[in-house]
Coordinates of C-alpha atoms and ligand atoms in Angstrom, one line a residue:
M21 CA -25.9 -27.4 -34.8
Q22 CA -26.5 -31.1 -34.1
E23 CA -29.0 -32.0 -31.5
L24 CA -26.3 -33.5 -29.3
E25 CA -24.1 -30.4 -29.5
K26 CA -27.0 -28.2 -28.5
F27 CA -27.6 -30.5 -25.6
K28 CA -23.9 -30.3 -24.5
L29 CA -23.8 -26.6 -24.8
A30 CA -26.9 -26.1 -22.7
L31 CA -25.4 -28.5 -20.1
S32 CA -22.2 -26.5 -20.0
K33 CA -24.0 -23.2 -19.6
A34 CA -26.1 -24.6 -16.8
R35 CA -22.9 -25.8 -15.2
S36 CA -24.2 -29.3 -15.2
A37 CA -23.1 -32.8 -16.2
V38 CA -25.2 -36.0 -16.8
Y39 CA -24.4 -39.3 -15.2
S40 CA -25.4 -42.9 -15.5
W41 CA -24.5 -44.7 -12.3
D42 CA -24.6 -48.5 -12.2
T43 CA -25.1 -49.2 -8.5
Q44 CA -24.2 -52.9 -8.8
T45 CA -20.7 -52.4 -10.4
G46 CA -20.2 -49.0 -8.9
E47 CA -19.3 -47.6 -12.3
I48 CA -20.3 -44.0 -13.2
T49 CA -20.2 -42.7 -16.7
W50 CA -20.5 -39.0 -17.6
S51 CA -21.9 -36.9 -20.5
G52 CA -21.0 -33.2 -20.6
R53 CA -17.9 -31.7 -18.9
L54 CA -17.2 -32.0 -15.3
E55 CA -14.9 -28.9 -15.7
D56 CA -18.1 -26.9 -16.1
V57 CA -19.4 -28.1 -12.7
F58 CA -16.0 -27.6 -11.0
P59 CA -14.4 -24.7 -12.8
T60 CA -11.7 -24.1 -10.2
G61 CA -9.2 -26.6 -8.8
T62 CA -8.3 -30.1 -9.8
L63 CA -11.3 -32.2 -10.7
P64 CA -12.6 -34.7 -8.1
N65 CA -12.6 -38.3 -9.1
L66 CA -16.2 -39.2 -9.7
S67 CA -15.8 -42.4 -11.7
T68 CA -16.9 -45.0 -9.0
T69 CA -19.3 -45.2 -6.1
K70 CA -16.3 -45.3 -3.7
S71 CA -14.4 -42.3 -5.2
F72 CA -17.6 -40.3 -5.5
T73 CA -18.6 -40.9 -1.9
D74 CA -15.0 -40.0 -0.8
S75 CA -15.2 -36.7 -2.6
I76 CA -18.2 -35.6 -0.7
L77 CA -17.5 -33.4 2.3
P78 CA -17.4 -35.7 5.4
E79 CA -20.2 -33.7 7.1
D80 CA -22.5 -34.4 4.2
R81 CA -21.4 -38.0 3.4
Q82 CA -23.7 -39.9 5.8
K83 CA -26.8 -38.1 4.6
F84 CA -25.8 -38.8 1.0
T85 CA -25.3 -42.5 1.5
T86 CA -28.6 -42.9 3.3
S87 CA -30.4 -41.1 0.5
L88 CA -28.7 -43.2 -2.2
E89 CA -29.6 -46.5 -0.4
T90 CA -33.2 -45.4 -0.1
S91 CA -33.4 -44.5 -3.8
I92 CA -31.9 -47.9 -4.8
R93 CA -34.4 -49.7 -2.6
A94 CA -37.5 -47.7 -3.3
G95 CA -36.8 -46.5 -6.9
G96 CA -38.4 -43.4 -8.4
D97 CA -37.1 -39.8 -8.6
Y98 CA -34.7 -38.1 -6.1
R99 CA -33.2 -34.7 -5.3
R100 CA -30.1 -34.2 -3.2
L101 CA -27.9 -31.4 -2.0
Y102 CA -24.4 -31.9 -0.8
R103 CA -20.9 -30.5 -1.1
I104 CA -18.0 -31.9 -3.1
K105 CA -14.4 -31.1 -2.4
T106 CA -12.0 -31.0 -5.4
Q107 CA -8.6 -32.7 -4.9
D108 CA -7.0 -29.4 -3.9
G109 CA -9.7 -28.3 -1.5
H110 CA -12.2 -26.2 -3.4
L111 CA -15.7 -26.8 -2.2
T112 CA -18.7 -26.8 -4.5
T113 CA -22.3 -27.2 -3.5
I114 CA -24.0 -29.8 -5.8
R115 CA -27.6 -30.0 -6.7
D116 CA -28.3 -33.6 -7.8
R117 CA -31.5 -34.6 -9.5
G118 CA -32.3 -38.0 -11.1
T119 CA -34.3 -41.1 -11.3
V120 CA -33.7 -44.8 -10.7
R121 CA -34.1 -47.4 -13.5
R122 CA -33.8 -51.1 -13.5
E123 CA -32.1 -52.5 -16.5
D124 CA -31.0 -56.2 -17.1
G125 CA -31.1 -56.8 -13.4
H126 CA -29.0 -53.7 -12.6
T127 CA -30.2 -50.7 -10.7
I128 CA -29.1 -47.6 -12.6
C129 CA -29.3 -44.0 -11.4
I130 CA -29.6 -41.5 -14.2
G131 CA -29.4 -37.8 -13.3
T132 CA -27.6 -34.5 -13.5
I133 CA -25.4 -32.7 -11.0
T134 CA -25.3 -28.9 -11.1
S135 CA -23.1 -26.5 -9.4
N136 CA -25.3 -24.6 -7.0
E137 CA -23.1 -21.5 -6.5
R138 CA -19.8 -19.9 -7.2
P139 CA -17.0 -22.1 -5.7
E140 CA -15.9 -21.2 -2.3
I141 CA -12.2 -21.4 -1.4
V142 CA -11.6 -23.4 1.7
K143 CA -7.9 -24.3 1.2
T144 CA -6.4 -25.8 4.3
Q145 CA -8.8 -24.6 7.0
P146 CA -11.3 -26.8 8.6
L147 CA -14.9 -25.7 8.4
S148 CA -14.7 -24.1 11.8
H149 CA -12.3 -21.6 10.2
I150 CA -15.3 -19.7 8.8
S151 CA -16.6 -19.0 12.3
Q152 CA -13.1 -18.2 13.3
Q153 CA -13.0 -15.4 10.7
R154 CA -16.2 -14.1 12.0
Q155 CA -14.8 -14.1 15.5
Y156 CA -11.8 -12.0 14.3
F157 CA -14.2 -9.6 12.6
M158 CA -16.3 -9.3 15.8
H159 CA -13.2 -8.9 17.8
A160 CA -12.0 -6.1 15.6
Q161 CA -15.4 -4.4 16.0
Y162 CA -15.1 -4.8 19.7
E163 CA -11.6 -3.4 19.8
S164 CA -12.7 -0.5 17.7
L165 CA -15.4 0.4 20.2
L166 CA -13.0 0.0 23.0
F167 CA -10.6 2.3 21.3
R168 CA -13.3 5.0 21.0
A169 CA -13.9 4.7 24.7
R170 CA -10.2 4.9 25.5
T171 CA -9.8 7.9 23.3
A172 CA -12.7 9.7 25.1
E173 CA -11.0 8.9 28.4
A174 CA -7.6 10.0 27.2
F175 CA -9.1 13.2 25.8
D176 CA -10.7 14.2 29.1
N177 CA -7.6 13.4 31.0
A178 CA -5.3 15.4 28.7
K179 CA -7.6 18.3 28.9
L180 CA -8.0 18.2 32.7
H181 CA -4.3 18.0 33.3
H182 CA -3.2 20.2 30.5
R183 CA -1.1 17.5 28.9
N184 CA -0.4 16.7 25.3
S185 CA -1.4 13.3 24.1
V186 CA -1.3 11.7 20.6
L187 CA -3.8 9.6 18.7
M188 CA -2.3 7.4 16.0
K189 CA -3.9 5.4 13.3
I190 CA -1.6 2.9 11.6
S191 CA -2.6 1.0 8.5
I192 CA -0.8 -2.1 7.2
D193 CA -1.1 -1.2 3.6
N194 CA -0.2 -4.6 2.1
L195 CA -2.2 -6.7 4.4
S196 CA -4.9 -7.5 1.9
M197 CA -2.2 -8.6 -0.5
L198 CA -0.8 -10.9 2.1
M199 CA -4.3 -12.3 2.7
T200 CA -4.5 -13.2 -1.0
W201 CA -1.0 -14.6 -1.2
Y202 CA -1.4 -16.7 2.0
T203 CA -4.6 -17.1 3.9
P204 CA -6.8 -14.7 5.9
D205 CA -5.7 -16.6 8.9
F206 CA -2.0 -16.0 8.3
A207 CA -2.7 -12.3 8.0
D208 CA -4.5 -12.4 11.3
R209 CA -1.5 -14.1 12.9
I210 CA 0.7 -11.3 11.6
M211 CA -1.6 -8.6 13.0
D212 CA -1.7 -10.4 16.4
A213 CA 2.0 -10.8 16.6
L214 CA 2.7 -7.3 15.5
K215 CA 0.3 -5.9 18.1
I216 CA 2.3 -7.6 20.8
H217 CA 5.6 -6.5 19.2
L218 CA 4.4 -2.8 19.1
S219 CA 3.0 -3.0 22.7
S220 CA 6.5 -3.5 24.0
I221 CA 7.6 0.0 23.0
L222 CA 4.6 1.7 24.5
R223 CA 4.5 3.1 28.0
E224 CA 2.2 1.9 30.7
G225 CA -1.1 3.6 30.3
D226 CA -0.8 3.8 26.5
T227 CA -3.3 1.9 24.4
I228 CA -3.0 -0.2 21.3
C229 CA -6.1 -1.7 19.7
R230 CA -6.8 -3.4 16.4
I231 CA -9.5 -1.0 15.1
A232 CA -10.0 -2.6 11.7
I233 CA -8.8 -5.7 9.8
D234 CA -5.7 -3.9 8.7
Q235 CA -5.4 -1.1 11.2
F236 CA -4.1 -0.3 14.7
G237 CA -5.1 2.6 16.8
I238 CA -2.6 3.8 19.4
I239 CA -3.0 6.4 22.2
L240 CA 0.2 7.9 23.6
N241 CA -0.8 9.5 26.9
N242 CA 1.0 12.5 28.2
H243 CA 3.7 12.6 25.6
S244 CA 5.5 15.9 24.7
Q245 CA 5.7 16.5 21.0
T246 CA 9.4 15.4 21.0
E247 CA 8.7 12.2 23.0
A248 CA 5.8 11.4 20.6
E249 CA 8.0 11.9 17.5
L250 CA 10.5 9.5 18.9
V251 CA 7.9 6.8 19.6
I252 CA 6.3 7.2 16.2
D253 CA 9.6 6.9 14.6
R254 CA 10.3 3.7 16.5
I255 CA 6.9 2.2 15.7
L256 CA 7.5 3.0 12.0
R257 CA 10.9 1.3 12.0
R258 CA 9.5 -1.7 13.9
I259 CA 6.8 -2.3 11.4
Q260 CA 9.1 -1.8 8.4
L261 CA 11.8 -4.2 9.8
Y262 CA 9.3 -6.6 11.2
S263 CA 10.2 -10.3 10.9
N264 CA 9.0 -13.3 12.8
P265 CA 10.9 -16.6 12.8
S266 CA 7.7 -18.6 13.4
F267 CA 6.4 -17.6 10.0
E268 CA 6.9 -20.0 7.2
E269 CA 8.2 -17.3 4.9
P270 CA 9.8 -13.9 5.5
I271 CA 7.3 -11.1 5.0
H272 CA 7.7 -7.4 4.5
L273 CA 5.1 -5.0 5.8
R274 CA 4.3 -1.6 4.4
C275 CA 2.5 0.9 6.5
S276 CA 1.1 4.4 6.8
I277 CA 0.7 6.4 9.9
G278 CA -1.6 9.3 10.6
T279 CA -1.4 11.3 13.9
V280 CA -3.2 14.1 15.7
H281 CA -2.1 15.8 18.9
F282 CA -4.8 16.5 21.4
P283 CA -6.4 18.5 23.0
I284 CA -4.3 21.1 21.1
H285 CA -5.5 20.2 17.6
A286 CA -8.8 18.4 18.3
E287 CA -12.0 19.7 19.9
N288 CA -13.1 16.4 21.3
A289 CA -12.4 12.6 21.1
E290 CA -14.6 12.2 18.0
D291 CA -12.8 15.1 16.3
A292 CA -9.5 13.5 17.1
L293 CA -10.5 10.2 15.6
N294 CA -11.6 11.9 12.4
K295 CA -8.5 14.0 12.2
A296 CA -6.2 11.0 12.7
Y297 CA -8.2 9.3 9.9
L298 CA -7.6 12.3 7.6
A299 CA -3.9 12.3 8.4
L300 CA -3.8 8.6 7.7
S301 CA -5.4 9.1 4.3
S302 CA -2.9 11.8 3.4
A303 CA 0.0 9.5 4.5
K304 CA -1.4 6.7 2.3
S305 CA -1.5 8.9 -0.7
K306 CA 2.2 9.7 -0.5
A307 CA 4.8 7.7 -2.2
A308 CA 7.8 8.8 -0.2
E309 CA 6.3 9.6 3.3
F310 CA 4.9 7.1 5.7
Y311 CA 3.9 9.4 8.5
V312 CA 1.7 12.5 8.3
D313 CA 0.5 14.6 11.2
Y314 CA -2.9 16.2 10.9
Q315 CA -1.4 19.8 11.0
D316 CA 0.6 19.0 7.9
A317 CA -2.4 17.3 6.2
K318 CA -4.5 20.4 6.9
K319 CA -1.8 22.7 5.6
E320 CA -1.5 20.6 2.5
H321 CA -5.3 20.8 2.0
L322 CA -5.1 24.6 2.4
D323 CA -2.1 24.7 0.1
S324 CA -4.0 22.9 -2.6
R325 CA -6.9 25.3 -2.3
E326 CA -4.5 28.2 -2.6
E327 CA -2.8 26.5 -5.6
V328 CA -6.1 26.2 -7.4
G329 CA -6.7 29.9 -6.7
Q330 CA -3.2 30.7 -8.2
L331 CA -3.9 28.6 -11.2
N332 CA -7.2 30.4 -11.8
Y333 CA -5.3 33.6 -11.6
L334 CA -2.7 32.5 -14.1
Q335 CA -5.4 31.2 -16.5
S336 CA -7.3 34.5 -16.4
A337 CA -4.1 36.5 -16.9
F338 CA -3.5 34.4 -20.0
R339 CA -7.0 34.9 -21.3
Q340 CA -6.9 38.6 -20.7
G341 CA -3.4 39.0 -22.2
K342 CA -2.0 40.2 -18.9
I343 CA 1.2 38.3 -19.3
H344 CA 4.4 40.2 -19.8
M345 CA 8.1 39.6 -20.0
A346 CA 10.6 41.6 -17.9
Y347 CA 14.1 42.0 -19.1
Q348 CA 17.2 42.1 -16.9
P349 CA 20.6 42.9 -18.3
L350 CA 23.7 40.7 -18.1
V351 CA 26.8 42.9 -18.1
D352 CA 29.9 41.7 -19.9
T353 CA 32.9 42.1 -17.6
R354 CA 35.4 42.3 -20.5
T355 CA 33.7 45.1 -22.4
G356 CA 31.4 46.8 -19.9
G357 CA 28.7 46.4 -22.6
I358 CA 25.4 44.5 -22.3
Y359 CA 25.8 40.9 -23.4
S360 CA 22.2 39.8 -23.2
Y361 CA 18.9 40.1 -21.2
E362 CA 17.3 37.4 -19.2
C363 CA 13.5 37.4 -19.9
L364 CA 11.4 36.7 -16.8
L365 CA 7.7 36.1 -16.7
R366 CA 5.5 38.7 -15.2
M367 CA 1.7 39.0 -14.5
E368 CA -0.4 42.1 -14.5
D369 CA -2.7 42.5 -11.5
E370 CA -6.2 43.9 -11.6
D371 CA -4.9 47.2 -10.5
G372 CA -2.2 47.2 -13.2
A373 CA 0.7 46.3 -10.9
I374 CA 3.3 44.0 -12.3
R375 CA 4.3 41.0 -10.2
S376 CA 6.7 38.0 -10.6
A377 CA 5.3 34.7 -11.8
G378 CA 8.1 32.9 -10.0
N379 CA 5.8 31.3 -7.4
L380 CA 3.3 30.3 -10.0
I381 CA 5.8 28.1 -11.9
P382 CA 5.9 25.2 -9.4
V383 CA 2.0 25.4 -9.2
A384 CA 1.8 25.2 -13.0
E385 CA 4.2 22.3 -13.0
K386 CA 2.1 20.5 -10.4
M387 CA -1.2 21.2 -12.1
G388 CA 0.2 20.0 -15.5
V389 CA 0.0 23.3 -17.4
I390 CA 3.6 24.3 -17.5
D391 CA 3.8 23.2 -21.2
V392 CA 1.4 26.1 -22.0
I393 CA 3.6 28.6 -20.2
D394 CA 6.9 27.4 -21.6
G395 CA 5.4 27.1 -25.1
Y396 CA 4.1 30.6 -24.9
V397 CA 7.3 32.1 -23.7
L398 CA 9.3 30.3 -26.4
E399 CA 7.2 31.8 -29.2
R400 CA 7.2 35.2 -27.6
I401 CA 11.0 35.4 -27.2
I402 CA 11.6 34.2 -30.8
E403 CA 9.2 36.8 -32.1
E404 CA 11.1 39.4 -30.0
L405 CA 14.4 38.2 -31.5
A406 CA 13.0 38.4 -35.1
N407 CA 11.8 41.9 -34.6
H408 CA 15.0 43.2 -32.9
P409 CA 18.1 41.9 -34.6
D410 CA 20.4 43.4 -32.0
A411 CA 19.0 41.7 -29.0
T412 CA 20.4 38.6 -27.4
L413 CA 17.8 37.0 -25.0
G414 CA 17.8 34.3 -22.5
F415 CA 14.8 32.7 -20.9
N416 CA 13.9 30.0 -18.5
I417 CA 12.2 26.7 -19.0
S418 CA 10.9 24.3 -16.4
N419 CA 12.6 21.0 -15.6
M420 CA 9.7 19.2 -17.0
T421 CA 10.1 20.8 -20.4
T422 CA 13.5 19.2 -20.8
D423 CA 11.8 15.9 -21.6
D424 CA 8.9 17.3 -23.6
P425 CA 9.4 16.3 -27.2
K426 CA 6.6 18.7 -28.3
W427 CA 8.5 21.7 -27.0
L428 CA 11.7 20.7 -28.7
K429 CA 9.8 20.1 -32.0
T430 CA 8.3 23.6 -31.9
C431 CA 11.7 25.0 -31.1
T432 CA 13.2 23.2 -34.1
Q433 CA 10.4 24.5 -36.4
L434 CA 10.7 28.1 -35.2
L435 CA 14.5 28.3 -35.2
Q436 CA 15.2 27.7 -38.9
D437 CA 16.9 31.0 -39.1
P438 CA 20.5 30.7 -37.6
N439 CA 20.6 34.4 -37.1
I440 CA 17.8 34.1 -34.6
A441 CA 19.0 30.9 -33.0
S442 CA 22.5 32.2 -32.3
R443 CA 21.0 35.1 -30.2
L444 CA 19.0 32.8 -28.0
I445 CA 20.0 31.3 -24.6
V446 CA 17.8 28.6 -23.0
E447 CA 18.2 28.4 -19.2
I448 CA 17.7 25.0 -17.7
T449 CA 18.1 24.4 -13.9
E450 CA 20.5 22.2 -12.2
T451 CA 17.6 20.0 -10.9
A452 CA 16.7 19.2 -14.5
A453 CA 20.2 17.8 -14.9
Q454 CA 19.9 15.7 -11.8
H455 CA 16.5 14.5 -12.8
D456 CA 17.7 12.4 -15.8
M457 CA 21.2 13.1 -16.8
R458 CA 21.1 11.2 -20.1
Q459 CA 17.8 12.9 -21.2
T460 CA 19.1 16.3 -20.2
A461 CA 22.3 15.8 -22.1
Y462 CA 20.4 14.8 -25.1
F463 CA 18.2 17.9 -24.8
V464 CA 21.2 20.2 -24.4
A465 CA 22.8 18.7 -27.5
A466 CA 19.6 19.0 -29.5
L467 CA 19.3 22.7 -28.7
Q468 CA 23.0 23.3 -29.5
S469 CA 22.6 21.6 -32.8
L470 CA 20.1 24.4 -33.7
G471 CA 22.7 27.0 -32.8
V472 CA 21.1 27.9 -29.5
K473 CA 23.2 28.4 -26.3
V474 CA 22.3 26.5 -23.2
A475 CA 22.9 27.9 -19.7
L476 CA 22.8 25.8 -16.5
D477 CA 20.9 28.0 -14.0
D478 CA 21.1 28.0 -10.2
F479 CA 24.4 26.1 -10.2
G480 CA 25.4 25.2 -6.6
A481 CA 21.8 25.0 -5.4
G482 CA 21.6 21.3 -6.0
Y483 CA 24.3 18.7 -6.1
T484 CA 25.5 18.5 -9.7
S485 CA 29.2 17.5 -9.7
F486 CA 31.8 18.9 -12.0
R487 CA 31.9 15.6 -13.7
Q488 CA 28.2 15.8 -14.5
L489 CA 28.6 19.4 -15.6
K490 CA 31.3 18.2 -18.0
S491 CA 29.1 15.5 -19.5
L492 CA 26.2 18.0 -20.0
S493 CA 28.5 20.3 -22.1
V494 CA 26.4 23.4 -21.5
D495 CA 27.7 26.8 -22.9
I496 CA 27.1 28.9 -19.8
V497 CA 26.9 28.2 -16.1
K498 CA 25.0 30.6 -13.8
I499 CA 26.2 30.6 -10.2
D500 CA 23.3 30.5 -7.8
G501 CA 22.5 33.8 -6.1
A502 CA 23.1 32.2 -2.7
Y503 CA 26.8 31.9 -3.4
V504 CA 27.0 35.5 -4.6
R505 CA 25.4 37.2 -1.6
G506 CA 28.0 38.4 0.9
I507 CA 30.7 36.6 -1.1
A508 CA 33.5 38.8 0.4
E509 CA 32.8 37.4 3.9
N510 CA 32.2 33.8 3.0
S511 CA 35.4 32.0 2.3
E512 CA 33.6 28.7 1.5
N513 CA 31.6 30.4 -1.2
L514 CA 34.7 31.9 -2.6
I515 CA 36.4 28.6 -2.8
F516 CA 33.4 27.1 -4.6
I517 CA 33.3 29.9 -7.1
K518 CA 37.0 29.7 -7.8
A519 CA 36.8 26.0 -8.4
L520 CA 33.9 26.5 -10.8
L521 CA 35.8 29.2 -12.6
D522 CA 38.8 27.0 -13.0
F523 CA 36.7 24.2 -14.3
N524 CA 34.8 26.5 -16.7
H525 CA 38.0 28.1 -18.0
S526 CA 39.5 24.8 -18.9
Y527 CA 36.4 23.5 -20.7
G528 CA 35.5 26.8 -22.4
V529 CA 32.3 27.3 -20.5
E530 CA 31.2 30.9 -19.7
T531 CA 30.2 31.9 -16.2
V532 CA 27.4 34.3 -15.0
A533 CA 27.0 35.5 -11.5
E534 CA 23.4 36.2 -10.6
C535 CA 21.9 38.4 -7.8
V536 CA 24.8 40.9 -7.8
E537 CA 23.5 43.6 -5.5
T538 CA 26.6 45.6 -4.5
G539 CA 29.6 47.2 -6.2
E540 CA 32.0 45.2 -4.0
E541 CA 30.4 41.9 -5.0
A542 CA 30.6 43.0 -8.7
K543 CA 34.2 44.0 -8.4
L544 CA 35.3 40.8 -6.6
L545 CA 33.5 38.5 -9.1
M546 CA 34.9 40.3 -12.0
N547 CA 38.4 40.0 -10.6
L548 CA 37.9 36.3 -10.0
G549 CA 37.2 36.0 -13.8
V550 CA 33.4 35.8 -14.0
D551 CA 32.3 36.6 -17.5
Y552 CA 28.9 38.2 -17.0
L553 CA 27.2 39.9 -14.0
Q554 CA 23.5 40.1 -13.4
G555 CA 21.6 41.6 -10.5
Y556 CA 19.8 44.6 -9.0
Y557 CA 23.1 46.5 -8.8
F558 CA 23.2 46.9 -12.5
G559 CA 19.5 46.8 -13.3
H560 CA 16.2 45.4 -12.1
P561 CA 14.0 43.3 -14.5
S562 CA 11.7 45.7 -16.3
T563 CA 8.8 45.1 -18.7
I564 CA 10.0 48.0 -20.9
R565 CA 11.9 46.7 -23.9
P566 CA 15.4 48.1 -23.3
W567 CA 16.4 48.1 -27.0
E568 CA 13.5 50.4 -27.8
Q569 CA 14.8 53.0 -25.3
D570 CA 17.4 55.6 -25.9
D571 CA 20.6 55.2 -23.9
Q572 CA 19.5 57.4 -21.1
S573 CA 16.3 55.7 -20.2
K574 CA 17.7 52.2 -20.5
Q575 CA 17.2 50.3 -17.3
V576 CA 20.9 49.6 -16.9
N577 CA 22.9 51.7 -14.5
Q578 CA 25.7 52.9 -16.8
N579 CA 27.5 54.7 -14.0
R580 CA 27.8 51.6 -11.9
I581 CA 29.1 49.6 -14.8
E582 CA 31.8 52.1 -15.4
K583 CA 32.7 52.1 -11.7
V584 CA 33.1 48.4 -11.6
I585 CA 34.6 47.7 -15.0
T586 CA 37.2 50.4 -15.2
Ligands
C2E607 P1 15.8 32.5 -12.0 O1 15.8 32.0 -13.3 O2 16.9 32.2 -11.1 O3 15.6 34.1 -12.1 C1 16.3 35.0 -11.3 C2 15.4 35.6 -10.3 O4 16.1 36.4 -9.4 C3 14.3 36.5 -10.9 O5 13.2 36.3 -10.0 C4 14.9 37.9 -10.7 O6 13.9 38.9 -10.7 C5 15.6 37.7 -9.4 N1 16.7 38.7 -9.3 C6 17.4 39.2 -10.3 N2 18.4 40.0 -9.8 C7 18.4 39.9 -8.5 C8 19.1 40.4 -7.4 O7 20.1 41.2 -7.5 N3 18.7 40.1 -6.1 C9 17.7 39.2 -5.9 N4 17.4 38.9 -4.6 N5 17.0 38.7 -6.9 C10 17.3 39.0 -8.2 P2 11.7 36.1 -10.6 O8 11.5 36.9 -11.8 O9 10.8 36.2 -9.5 O10 11.8 34.6 -11.1 C11 11.9 33.5 -10.2 C12 12.1 32.2 -10.9 O11 10.9 31.9 -11.7 C13 13.2 32.2 -11.9 O12 14.4 32.1 -11.2 C14 12.8 31.1 -12.8 O13 13.3 29.9 -12.3 C15 11.3 31.2 -12.8 N6 10.8 31.8 -14.0 C16 10.8 33.1 -14.3 N7 10.3 33.3 -15.5 C17 10.0 32.1 -16.1 C18 9.5 31.7 -17.3 O14 9.2 32.4 -18.3 N8 9.4 30.3 -17.5 C19 9.8 29.5 -16.5 N9 9.6 28.2 -16.7 N10 10.3 29.9 -15.3 C20 10.4 31.2 -15.1
CA608 CA1 17.2 32.0 -14.9
CA609 CA1 18.9 31.6 -11.3

């Protein structure tokens, strides 16, 4: 590296530039890069005495000029400290060191300027803005203390008069973003205006304080639960729809609200403040909910503890091999024979009792382990089908599995034998279809191409339309149990089932009625044209493999079948 290059590199790293300043002509020449001294903003014009002096912050200019004049007169070395403003308002503190030389009758200053610190953004505010910011901060601190005092007062009052009051914490979630986009000052104007706007819906005696840069605290004194709900709702709407014609640009505010009712749900004022904070944190963590009350936040917390317990239970059942399948028959209304069995997941308790895993499925989905379950069940069912060539089996998969390529791949690998695939029914739920129609349709087609039948479970529980049903092209539709229960007395359910059967018949889709519990229900459904019946009336799910039993000990109630079918 050349000497000069080294020199330039060192200058750059030191965020410095070297000048030679002819004080007679006013001309300043530079070595090194001014960009290193002023890394942000448009460079100030530092090429003449006039433009240099003009770039210095007015407050520092007089001191600078006096120091320069003294140096020119007295000669020798000098050190100066002043602030330079770039053309777009960025402020840089400059350390200036140099010496005065006389050459050919000219007085030349030779020196370096160095940026003394990281640049500070001033933008459009005058210097007094800094102290204004501090004022806001101090004011917020003051309001926060005031709010505490008011909460204590309100708490005592509510307790004394046996009234319900509400403590709210509201956070404007995008305020920091607005501060960056605009200026901190603008964000403050929003908060001030919003506070006035919100005050107008409060009753006399209620309190609103700005308790943090981006937060309000509100006390609704003596409000019943219903009254409070109404006010909270209005506050939420006001913030979400907030607009102010005096602002240069339209803004959109996002907020979260946490509430706690007192004295019923808080022991004292401090406790109420903490609980409102917890509720607010919970509201902030939710994508679709803006408002959370402490009671719900608490329940959620307990729920998640319980869920962790359930997950541990599920994992240990897996480890200890205490996972079983229960089989429930589907009766064919045309033949009276058994068409297939639905396989349902069961867990064995410490004491050997068998219980449903139905409530663990949503937990497993939430905790991200559903792929383990659905993968396990798939392998187990295929093994069952391979060992028992007479069995036709259906089983359930989670909504989440319908877009799990790994599961589909395993399925493809395991189902090379068409004799096994043709005896398999995969049940997906209606919510999977609503989740992503295109993906679900692809998934259904992929399974069908392997020779597997696909059933749409719980139909009627969600909002899948017949048109969507058509585009899914499933083989079987299972009517949700809610439509089957008490069908004889419910004409609306009857109309729905008839419409579905019409549709299914014209598109060659087979229909199952689930949760058939009585002979009357069974008879009615059969007469309507339902193809298969499933429910406690014919047989409960059982962990004993039916096809390994002799006819008499099979779980299916043959007498009942005969009574209905013949
Ligand atoms: P599902 O697929 O709708 O299963 C039918 C549920 O109804 C089963 O509950 C069954 O025991 C119950 N049932 C059957 N007949 C009757 C009846 O006549 N009356 C009444 N009231 N109920 C009846 P289970 O076994 O507790 O399963 C609950 C849910 O858990 C299932 O609903 C299914 O969505 C899910 N599930 C079960 N096993 C698995 C599995 O291996 N994997 C996955 N992903 N989900 C499963
Ligand atoms: Ca099912
Ligand atoms: Ca079902």
